[in-house]
Amino acid sequence: MNTCSTQGCPRGGQLRRGKCRACYEKWRLRQHAYGRFEPLFVDAAPAIAHIAKLRAAGVSWRRMSELTGVYRTQIRDIYPDAVKIGKSTAERILNTPIPAGKHTVALDNDRVPAIGAVRRLRALVANGWTQSYLAERLGMTIQNLSWVTHHKQDGISVRRDRDIRALFDELQLTPGPSVRARNLGVKHGWALPLEWDEELIDDPAAEPILARRTKWDNVQGRAIERREKVRELTDKGLSVRQIADQLKVTPRQITRDRSAA
């Protein structure tokens, strides 16, 4: 039989935190009086809401278990209608950041919508980078890259999506050498990198920042003018948010402009 852990107490039976019922109640009241009582179980609602946000961001149950350190079966028992859960379990769930997108946390072989990859590849082509060069950088055949660029598939592997994002981040501010590639972009009406809001490029409902494609020199001129303004406002001590509000662009765009300055 289990024995109470309180020194001098011979009682046993069902214990709470290693104490018999009488000793536990005395300890609990004392902890409350000193403001030191920490419950083992807490309201499950905040954790359930956080799980819902993780799911909305595209985190699978398996990946959520890996990120939180909580068993999948335990998470499924909690979501969506548990009332109380262990405090440590709640903390592990709530301390798991909400990802910016599925691509940041998903497994390499998981699938994500191809729309973002399609737009990024089209923008790079419109920016003067040939499909053969992009295919070589990505370790793809031209045929496979063209398949993605022309949006002939709805989904793409997370690994491929990440590679395309990385290449887009590297080349988006640098015009490519191919007039032919740029003309191909004009022919199809593909937006340039700077015409996309980076925070919205993966949204199927999003549109390029400019109403219609303009000549490269015009777009480049707008970018240079905006970066000069960003530099000027930065020197005056304005924050990223303040500059974004003043220039009517996203804070992410201001961060990009500062990096390119």
PDB file of C-alpha atoms in Angstrom:
ATOM      1  CA  MET A   1       0.000   0.000   0.000  1.00  0.00           C
ATOM      2  CA  ASN A   2       1.231   3.516  -0.849  1.00  0.00           C
ATOM      3  CA  THR A   3       2.105   5.622   2.186  1.00  0.00           C
ATOM      4  CA  CYS A   4       1.707   9.386   2.574  1.00  0.00           C
ATOM      5  CA  SER A   5       4.946  11.251   1.934  1.00  0.00           C
ATOM      6  CA  THR A   6       4.276  13.741   4.750  1.00  0.00           C
ATOM      7  CA  GLN A   7       6.759  13.132   7.559  1.00  0.00           C
ATOM      8  CA  GLY A   8       5.128  11.379  10.524  1.00  0.00           C
ATOM      9  CA  CYS A   9       1.875  10.553   8.676  1.00  0.00           C
ATOM     10  CA  PRO A  10       1.143   6.789   8.669  1.00  0.00           C
ATOM     11  CA  ARG A  11      -1.895   7.039   6.374  1.00  0.00           C
ATOM     12  CA  GLY A  12      -1.914   5.502   2.922  1.00  0.00           C
ATOM     13  CA  GLY A  13      -4.409   4.618   0.236  1.00  0.00           C
ATOM     14  CA  GLN A  14      -5.160   6.855  -2.738  1.00  0.00           C
ATOM     15  CA  LEU A  15      -2.637   9.670  -2.799  1.00  0.00           C
ATOM     16  CA  ARG A  16      -2.553  13.080  -4.474  1.00  0.00           C
ATOM     17  CA  ARG A  17       0.896  14.479  -5.143  1.00  0.00           C
ATOM     18  CA  GLY A  18       2.209  11.767  -2.843  1.00  0.00           C
ATOM     19  CA  LYS A  19       0.021  12.838   0.102  1.00  0.00           C
ATOM     20  CA  CYS A  20      -3.032  11.357   1.752  1.00  0.00           C
ATOM     21  CA  ARG A  21      -6.277  13.289   1.434  1.00  0.00           C
ATOM     22  CA  ALA A  22      -5.990  15.061   4.795  1.00  0.00           C
ATOM     23  CA  CYS A  23      -2.348  16.072   4.333  1.00  0.00           C
ATOM     24  CA  TYR A  24      -2.991  17.123   0.754  1.00  0.00           C
ATOM     25  CA  GLU A  25      -5.837  19.449   1.804  1.00  0.00           C
ATOM     26  CA  LYS A  26      -3.672  21.051   4.504  1.00  0.00           C
ATOM     27  CA  TRP A  27      -0.834  21.499   2.002  1.00  0.00           C
ATOM     28  CA  ARG A  28      -3.188  22.855  -0.668  1.00  0.00           C
ATOM     29  CA  LEU A  29      -4.720  25.450   1.653  1.00  0.00           C
ATOM     30  CA  ARG A  30      -1.289  26.538   2.809  1.00  0.00           C
ATOM     31  CA  GLN A  31      -0.059  26.900  -0.793  1.00  0.00           C
ATOM     32  CA  HIS A  32      -3.137  28.944  -1.675  1.00  0.00           C
ATOM     33  CA  ALA A  33      -2.575  31.184   1.350  1.00  0.00           C
ATOM     34  CA  TYR A  34       0.991  31.906   0.242  1.00  0.00           C
ATOM     35  CA  GLY A  35      -0.002  32.241  -3.421  1.00  0.00           C
ATOM     36  CA  ARG A  36       2.178  29.329  -4.421  1.00  0.00           C
ATOM     37  CA  PHE A  37      -0.396  26.760  -5.479  1.00  0.00           C
ATOM     38  CA  GLU A  38       0.056  25.474  -9.031  1.00  0.00           C
ATOM     39  CA  PRO A  39      -2.718  23.191 -10.307  1.00  0.00           C
ATOM     40  CA  LEU A  40      -1.803  20.007 -12.156  1.00  0.00           C
ATOM     41  CA  PHE A  41      -4.695  20.507 -14.572  1.00  0.00           C
ATOM     42  CA  VAL A  42      -5.758  23.646 -16.402  1.00  0.00           C
ATOM     43  CA  ASP A  43      -8.515  24.817 -18.726  1.00  0.00           C
ATOM     44  CA  ALA A  44      -8.092  23.087 -22.078  1.00  0.00           C
ATOM     45  CA  ALA A  45      -9.653  25.913 -24.145  1.00  0.00           C
ATOM     46  CA  PRO A  46      -6.421  27.862 -24.878  1.00  0.00           C
ATOM     47  CA  ALA A  47      -4.616  24.681 -25.963  1.00  0.00           C
ATOM     48  CA  ILE A  48      -7.556  23.636 -28.153  1.00  0.00           C
ATOM     49  CA  ALA A  49      -7.570  27.060 -29.823  1.00  0.00           C
ATOM     50  CA  HIS A  50      -3.816  26.763 -30.423  1.00  0.00           C
ATOM     51  CA  ILE A  51      -4.206  23.314 -31.948  1.00  0.00           C
ATOM     52  CA  ALA A  52      -6.843  24.745 -34.285  1.00  0.00           C
ATOM     53  CA  LYS A  53      -4.392  27.466 -35.392  1.00  0.00           C
ATOM     54  CA  LEU A  54      -1.667  24.876 -36.010  1.00  0.00           C
ATOM     55  CA  ARG A  55      -4.075  22.832 -38.113  1.00  0.00           C
ATOM     56  CA  ALA A  56      -5.164  25.929 -40.039  1.00  0.00           C
ATOM     57  CA  ALA A  57      -1.496  26.612 -40.808  1.00  0.00           C
ATOM     58  CA  GLY A  58      -1.255  23.164 -42.410  1.00  0.00           C
ATOM     59  CA  VAL A  59       0.445  21.233 -39.597  1.00  0.00           C
ATOM     60  CA  SER A  60      -0.450  17.540 -39.746  1.00  0.00           C
ATOM     61  CA  TRP A  61      -1.245  15.545 -36.592  1.00  0.00           C
ATOM     62  CA  ARG A  62       2.029  13.660 -36.973  1.00  0.00           C
ATOM     63  CA  ARG A  63       4.075  16.822 -37.383  1.00  0.00           C
ATOM     64  CA  MET A  64       2.218  18.488 -34.517  1.00  0.00           C
ATOM     65  CA  SER A  65       3.220  15.618 -32.257  1.00  0.00           C
ATOM     66  CA  GLU A  66       6.863  16.086 -33.261  1.00  0.00           C
ATOM     67  CA  LEU A  67       6.747  19.859 -32.710  1.00  0.00           C
ATOM     68  CA  THR A  68       4.925  19.773 -29.373  1.00  0.00           C
ATOM     69  CA  GLY A  69       6.364  16.601 -27.893  1.00  0.00           C
ATOM     70  CA  VAL A  70       2.811  15.399 -27.136  1.00  0.00           C
ATOM     71  CA  TYR A  71       1.610  12.010 -28.389  1.00  0.00           C
ATOM     72  CA  ARG A  72      -0.745  12.134 -31.375  1.00  0.00           C
ATOM     73  CA  THR A  73      -3.363  10.101 -29.516  1.00  0.00           C
ATOM     74  CA  GLN A  74      -3.180  12.571 -26.632  1.00  0.00           C
ATOM     75  CA  ILE A  75      -3.621  15.550 -28.952  1.00  0.00           C
ATOM     76  CA  ARG A  76      -6.597  13.892 -30.631  1.00  0.00           C
ATOM     77  CA  ASP A  77      -8.131  13.251 -27.188  1.00  0.00           C
ATOM     78  CA  ILE A  78      -7.743  16.928 -26.335  1.00  0.00           C
ATOM     79  CA  TYR A  79      -9.071  18.320 -29.605  1.00  0.00           C
ATOM     80  CA  PRO A  80     -11.737  19.607 -29.912  1.00  0.00           C
ATOM     81  CA  ASP A  81     -13.722  19.206 -26.707  1.00  0.00           C
ATOM     82  CA  ALA A  82     -11.526  18.380 -23.711  1.00  0.00           C
ATOM     83  CA  VAL A  83     -12.336  20.377 -20.580  1.00  0.00           C
ATOM     84  CA  LYS A  84      -9.178  19.994 -18.491  1.00  0.00           C
ATOM     85  CA  ILE A  85      -5.680  18.899 -19.482  1.00  0.00           C
ATOM     86  CA  GLY A  86      -2.370  18.542 -17.696  1.00  0.00           C
ATOM     87  CA  LYS A  87      -0.552  21.805 -17.160  1.00  0.00           C
ATOM     88  CA  SER A  88       2.701  20.553 -18.681  1.00  0.00           C
ATOM     89  CA  THR A  89       0.849  19.274 -21.749  1.00  0.00           C
ATOM     90  CA  ALA A  90      -0.881  22.638 -22.178  1.00  0.00           C
ATOM     91  CA  GLU A  91       2.454  24.458 -21.899  1.00  0.00           C
ATOM     92  CA  ARG A  92       4.086  22.262 -24.546  1.00  0.00           C
ATOM     93  CA  ILE A  93       1.216  22.926 -26.953  1.00  0.00           C
ATOM     94  CA  LEU A  94       1.012  26.671 -26.277  1.00  0.00           C
ATOM     95  CA  ASN A  95       4.794  27.094 -26.569  1.00  0.00           C
ATOM     96  CA  THR A  96       4.746  25.704 -30.120  1.00  0.00           C
ATOM     97  CA  PRO A  97       4.924  28.670 -32.544  1.00  0.00           C
ATOM     98  CA  ILE A  98       2.304  29.027 -35.273  1.00  0.00           C
ATOM     99  CA  PRO A  99       4.211  28.549 -38.548  1.00  0.00           C
ATOM    100  CA  ALA A 100       4.086  31.152 -41.289  1.00  0.00           C
ATOM    101  CA  GLY A 101       3.015  28.407 -43.676  1.00  0.00           C
ATOM    102  CA  LYS A 102       2.928  24.671 -44.087  1.00  0.00           C
ATOM    103  CA  HIS A 103       6.215  24.737 -46.003  1.00  0.00           C
ATOM    104  CA  THR A 104       8.082  25.819 -42.850  1.00  0.00           C
ATOM    105  CA  VAL A 105       7.138  22.787 -40.764  1.00  0.00           C
ATOM    106  CA  ALA A 106       5.882  20.064 -43.097  1.00  0.00           C
ATOM    107  CA  LEU A 107       7.889  16.958 -43.953  1.00  0.00           C
ATOM    108  CA  ASP A 108       9.813  16.978 -47.250  1.00  0.00           C
ATOM    109  CA  ASN A 109       7.468  14.499 -48.923  1.00  0.00           C
ATOM    110  CA  ASP A 110       4.271  16.276 -47.862  1.00  0.00           C
ATOM    111  CA  ARG A 111       2.343  18.126 -50.544  1.00  0.00           C
ATOM    112  CA  VAL A 112       1.463  21.821 -50.629  1.00  0.00           C
ATOM    113  CA  PRO A 113      -0.512  23.852 -53.189  1.00  0.00           C
ATOM    114  CA  ALA A 114       1.631  24.649 -56.234  1.00  0.00           C
ATOM    115  CA  ILE A 115       0.313  28.195 -56.762  1.00  0.00           C
ATOM    116  CA  GLY A 116       3.176  29.908 -54.904  1.00  0.00           C
ATOM    117  CA  ALA A 117       5.844  27.928 -56.761  1.00  0.00           C
ATOM    118  CA  VAL A 118       4.109  28.662 -60.079  1.00  0.00           C
ATOM    119  CA  ARG A 119       4.069  32.402 -59.433  1.00  0.00           C
ATOM    120  CA  ARG A 120       7.681  32.485 -58.257  1.00  0.00           C
ATOM    121  CA  LEU A 121       8.963  30.609 -61.303  1.00  0.00           C
ATOM    122  CA  ARG A 122       6.915  32.753 -63.681  1.00  0.00           C
ATOM    123  CA  ALA A 123       8.187  35.915 -62.014  1.00  0.00           C
ATOM    124  CA  LEU A 124      11.809  34.802 -62.374  1.00  0.00           C
ATOM    125  CA  VAL A 125      11.286  34.005 -66.053  1.00  0.00           C
ATOM    126  CA  ALA A 126       9.612  37.404 -66.544  1.00  0.00           C
ATOM    127  CA  ASN A 127      12.632  38.885 -64.792  1.00  0.00           C
ATOM    128  CA  GLY A 128      14.963  37.483 -67.470  1.00  0.00           C
ATOM    129  CA  TRP A 129      16.000  34.106 -66.058  1.00  0.00           C
ATOM    130  CA  THR A 130      15.704  31.232 -68.539  1.00  0.00           C
ATOM    131  CA  GLN A 131      13.827  28.075 -67.685  1.00  0.00           C
ATOM    132  CA  SER A 132      16.928  26.024 -68.490  1.00  0.00           C
ATOM    133  CA  TYR A 133      18.957  27.995 -65.927  1.00  0.00           C
ATOM    134  CA  LEU A 134      16.234  27.682 -63.284  1.00  0.00           C
ATOM    135  CA  ALA A 135      15.874  23.958 -63.981  1.00  0.00           C
ATOM    136  CA  GLU A 136      19.625  23.473 -63.582  1.00  0.00           C
ATOM    137  CA  ARG A 137      19.680  25.397 -60.287  1.00  0.00           C
ATOM    138  CA  LEU A 138      16.753  23.355 -58.967  1.00  0.00           C
ATOM    139  CA  GLY A 139      18.051  19.982 -60.156  1.00  0.00           C
ATOM    140  CA  MET A 140      15.000  19.516 -62.416  1.00  0.00           C
ATOM    141  CA  THR A 141      14.555  18.703 -66.063  1.00  0.00           C
ATOM    142  CA  ILE A 142      13.286  21.561 -68.221  1.00  0.00           C
ATOM    143  CA  GLN A 143      10.185  19.491 -68.939  1.00  0.00           C
ATOM    144  CA  ASN A 144       9.390  19.076 -65.245  1.00  0.00           C
ATOM    145  CA  LEU A 145      10.063  22.736 -64.513  1.00  0.00           C
ATOM    146  CA  SER A 146       7.851  23.779 -67.428  1.00  0.00           C
ATOM    147  CA  TRP A 147       5.149  21.499 -66.044  1.00  0.00           C
ATOM    148  CA  VAL A 148       5.201  23.473 -62.790  1.00  0.00           C
ATOM    149  CA  THR A 149       5.610  26.887 -64.433  1.00  0.00           C
ATOM    150  CA  HIS A 150       2.548  26.367 -66.605  1.00  0.00           C
ATOM    151  CA  HIS A 151       0.577  25.151 -63.565  1.00  0.00           C
ATOM    152  CA  LYS A 152      -0.242  21.695 -64.885  1.00  0.00           C
ATOM    153  CA  GLN A 153      -0.362  20.233 -61.381  1.00  0.00           C
ATOM    154  CA  ASP A 154      -2.231  21.383 -58.292  1.00  0.00           C
ATOM    155  CA  GLY A 155       0.289  20.220 -55.715  1.00  0.00           C
ATOM    156  CA  ILE A 156       4.034  20.127 -55.247  1.00  0.00           C
ATOM    157  CA  SER A 157       6.320  18.465 -52.711  1.00  0.00           C
ATOM    158  CA  VAL A 158       7.361  20.551 -49.733  1.00  0.00           C
ATOM    159  CA  ARG A 159      11.012  19.947 -50.552  1.00  0.00           C
ATOM    160  CA  ARG A 160      10.577  21.274 -54.112  1.00  0.00           C
ATOM    161  CA  ASP A 161       8.538  24.221 -52.859  1.00  0.00           C
ATOM    162  CA  ARG A 162      11.273  25.165 -50.391  1.00  0.00           C
ATOM    163  CA  ASP A 163      13.948  24.986 -53.115  1.00  0.00           C
ATOM    164  CA  ILE A 164      11.903  27.278 -55.378  1.00  0.00           C
ATOM    165  CA  ARG A 165      11.330  29.737 -52.537  1.00  0.00           C
ATOM    166  CA  ALA A 166      15.055  29.843 -51.787  1.00  0.00           C
ATOM    167  CA  LEU A 167      15.950  30.443 -55.441  1.00  0.00           C
ATOM    168  CA  PHE A 168      13.285  33.143 -55.734  1.00  0.00           C
ATOM    169  CA  ASP A 169      14.654  34.900 -52.638  1.00  0.00           C
ATOM    170  CA  GLU A 170      18.134  34.798 -54.174  1.00  0.00           C
ATOM    171  CA  LEU A 171      17.248  36.074 -57.673  1.00  0.00           C
ATOM    172  CA  GLN A 172      14.142  38.220 -57.283  1.00  0.00           C
ATOM    173  CA  LEU A 173      16.001  41.535 -57.023  1.00  0.00           C
ATOM    174  CA  THR A 174      18.456  40.782 -59.839  1.00  0.00           C
ATOM    175  CA  PRO A 175      17.387  41.051 -63.496  1.00  0.00           C
ATOM    176  CA  GLY A 176      18.354  38.004 -65.558  1.00  0.00           C
ATOM    177  CA  PRO A 177      20.334  38.223 -68.806  1.00  0.00           C
ATOM    178  CA  SER A 178      17.760  36.712 -71.175  1.00  0.00           C
ATOM    179  CA  VAL A 179      15.621  39.046 -73.307  1.00  0.00           C
ATOM    180  CA  ARG A 180      13.878  35.967 -74.686  1.00  0.00           C
ATOM    181  CA  ALA A 181      12.813  34.891 -71.202  1.00  0.00           C
ATOM    182  CA  ARG A 182      11.605  38.401 -70.444  1.00  0.00           C
ATOM    183  CA  ASN A 183       9.604  38.460 -73.678  1.00  0.00           C
ATOM    184  CA  LEU A 184       8.065  35.113 -72.740  1.00  0.00           C
ATOM    185  CA  GLY A 185       6.859  36.724 -69.530  1.00  0.00           C
ATOM    186  CA  VAL A 186       5.380  39.610 -71.523  1.00  0.00           C
ATOM    187  CA  LYS A 187       3.657  37.179 -73.908  1.00  0.00           C
ATOM    188  CA  HIS A 188       1.962  35.300 -71.064  1.00  0.00           C
ATOM    189  CA  GLY A 189       1.391  38.375 -68.890  1.00  0.00           C
ATOM    190  CA  TRP A 190       3.422  36.992 -65.989  1.00  0.00           C
ATOM    191  CA  ALA A 191       4.023  39.388 -63.113  1.00  0.00           C
ATOM    192  CA  LEU A 192       7.535  40.442 -62.136  1.00  0.00           C
ATOM    193  CA  PRO A 193       8.909  39.591 -58.660  1.00  0.00           C
ATOM    194  CA  LEU A 194       8.417  43.162 -57.423  1.00  0.00           C
ATOM    195  CA  GLU A 195       4.789  43.111 -58.541  1.00  0.00           C
ATOM    196  CA  TRP A 196       3.991  40.449 -55.918  1.00  0.00           C
ATOM    197  CA  ASP A 197       3.463  41.093 -52.244  1.00  0.00           C
ATOM    198  CA  GLU A 198       5.625  38.395 -50.684  1.00  0.00           C
ATOM    199  CA  GLU A 199       3.083  37.826 -47.912  1.00  0.00           C
ATOM    200  CA  LEU A 200       0.284  37.205 -50.430  1.00  0.00           C
ATOM    201  CA  ILE A 201       2.013  35.393 -53.281  1.00  0.00           C
ATOM    202  CA  ASP A 202       0.805  32.011 -51.990  1.00  0.00           C
ATOM    203  CA  ASP A 203      -2.808  33.170 -51.689  1.00  0.00           C
ATOM    204  CA  PRO A 204      -4.800  31.909 -54.706  1.00  0.00           C
ATOM    205  CA  ALA A 205      -7.028  35.007 -54.516  1.00  0.00           C
ATOM    206  CA  ALA A 206      -4.119  37.477 -54.498  1.00  0.00           C
ATOM    207  CA  GLU A 207      -3.303  39.722 -57.461  1.00  0.00           C
ATOM    208  CA  PRO A 208       0.004  41.404 -58.384  1.00  0.00           C
ATOM    209  CA  ILE A 209       0.599  44.768 -56.723  1.00  0.00           C
ATOM    210  CA  LEU A 210       0.471  46.563 -60.075  1.00  0.00           C
ATOM    211  CA  ALA A 211      -2.769  46.362 -62.049  1.00  0.00           C
ATOM    212  CA  ARG A 212      -0.953  45.172 -65.156  1.00  0.00           C
ATOM    213  CA  ARG A 213       2.601  44.352 -66.147  1.00  0.00           C
ATOM    214  CA  THR A 214       4.661  47.398 -67.035  1.00  0.00           C
ATOM    215  CA  LYS A 215       8.012  47.657 -68.789  1.00  0.00           C
ATOM    216  CA  TRP A 216      10.955  46.469 -66.740  1.00  0.00           C
ATOM    217  CA  ASP A 217      12.597  49.876 -66.596  1.00  0.00           C
ATOM    218  CA  ASN A 218       9.425  51.388 -65.160  1.00  0.00           C
ATOM    219  CA  VAL A 219       9.104  48.694 -62.505  1.00  0.00           C
ATOM    220  CA  GLN A 220      12.787  48.896 -61.661  1.00  0.00           C
ATOM    221  CA  GLY A 221      12.511  52.677 -61.427  1.00  0.00           C
ATOM    222  CA  ARG A 222       9.618  52.380 -58.979  1.00  0.00           C
ATOM    223  CA  ALA A 223      11.642  49.973 -56.847  1.00  0.00           C
ATOM    224  CA  ILE A 224      14.708  52.241 -56.811  1.00  0.00           C
ATOM    225  CA  GLU A 225      12.579  55.260 -55.927  1.00  0.00           C
ATOM    226  CA  ARG A 226      10.868  53.359 -53.108  1.00  0.00           C
ATOM    227  CA  ARG A 227      14.187  52.076 -51.707  1.00  0.00           C
ATOM    228  CA  GLU A 228      15.589  55.596 -51.660  1.00  0.00           C
ATOM    229  CA  LYS A 229      12.525  56.741 -49.750  1.00  0.00           C
ATOM    230  CA  VAL A 230      12.896  53.807 -47.350  1.00  0.00           C
ATOM    231  CA  ARG A 231      16.536  54.739 -46.750  1.00  0.00           C
ATOM    232  CA  GLU A 232      15.568  58.365 -46.133  1.00  0.00           C
ATOM    233  CA  LEU A 233      12.814  57.470 -43.653  1.00  0.00           C
ATOM    234  CA  THR A 234      15.035  54.921 -41.921  1.00  0.00           C
ATOM    235  CA  ASP A 235      17.708  57.583 -41.405  1.00  0.00           C
ATOM    236  CA  LYS A 236      15.015  59.720 -39.768  1.00  0.00           C
ATOM    237  CA  GLY A 237      14.431  56.948 -37.217  1.00  0.00           C
ATOM    238  CA  LEU A 238      11.054  55.651 -38.433  1.00  0.00           C
ATOM    239  CA  SER A 239      10.206  52.024 -37.701  1.00  0.00           C
ATOM    240  CA  VAL A 240       9.440  49.401 -40.355  1.00  0.00           C
ATOM    241  CA  ARG A 241       5.729  49.612 -39.539  1.00  0.00           C
ATOM    242  CA  GLN A 242       5.692  53.419 -39.750  1.00  0.00           C
ATOM    243  CA  ILE A 243       7.481  53.394 -43.118  1.00  0.00           C
ATOM    244  CA  ALA A 244       5.151  50.698 -44.466  1.00  0.00           C
ATOM    245  CA  ASP A 245       2.092  52.701 -43.429  1.00  0.00           C
ATOM    246  CA  GLN A 246       3.468  55.851 -45.043  1.00  0.00           C
ATOM    247  CA  LEU A 247       4.398  54.162 -48.352  1.00  0.00           C
ATOM    248  CA  LYS A 248       1.286  51.940 -48.328  1.00  0.00           C
ATOM    249  CA  VAL A 249       3.176  48.659 -48.666  1.00  0.00           C
ATOM    250  CA  THR A 250       3.665  45.710 -46.314  1.00  0.00           C
ATOM    251  CA  PRO A 251       6.299  45.699 -43.534  1.00  0.00           C
ATOM    252  CA  ARG A 252       7.839  42.682 -45.271  1.00  0.00           C
ATOM    253  CA  GLN A 253       8.399  44.788 -48.391  1.00  0.00           C
ATOM    254  CA  ILE A 254      10.156  47.463 -46.326  1.00  0.00           C
ATOM    255  CA  THR A 255      12.430  44.793 -44.812  1.00  0.00           C
ATOM    256  CA  ARG A 256      13.281  43.567 -48.313  1.00  0.00           C
ATOM    257  CA  ASP A 257      14.002  47.113 -49.486  1.00  0.00           C
ATOM    258  CA  ARG A 258      16.265  47.744 -46.505  1.00  0.00           C
ATOM    259  CA  SER A 259      18.202  44.550 -47.270  1.00  0.00           C
ATOM    260  CA  ALA A 260      18.596  45.547 -50.925  1.00  0.00           C
ATOM    261  CA  ALA A 261      19.717  49.092 -50.100  1.00  0.00           C
TER     262      ALA A 261
END
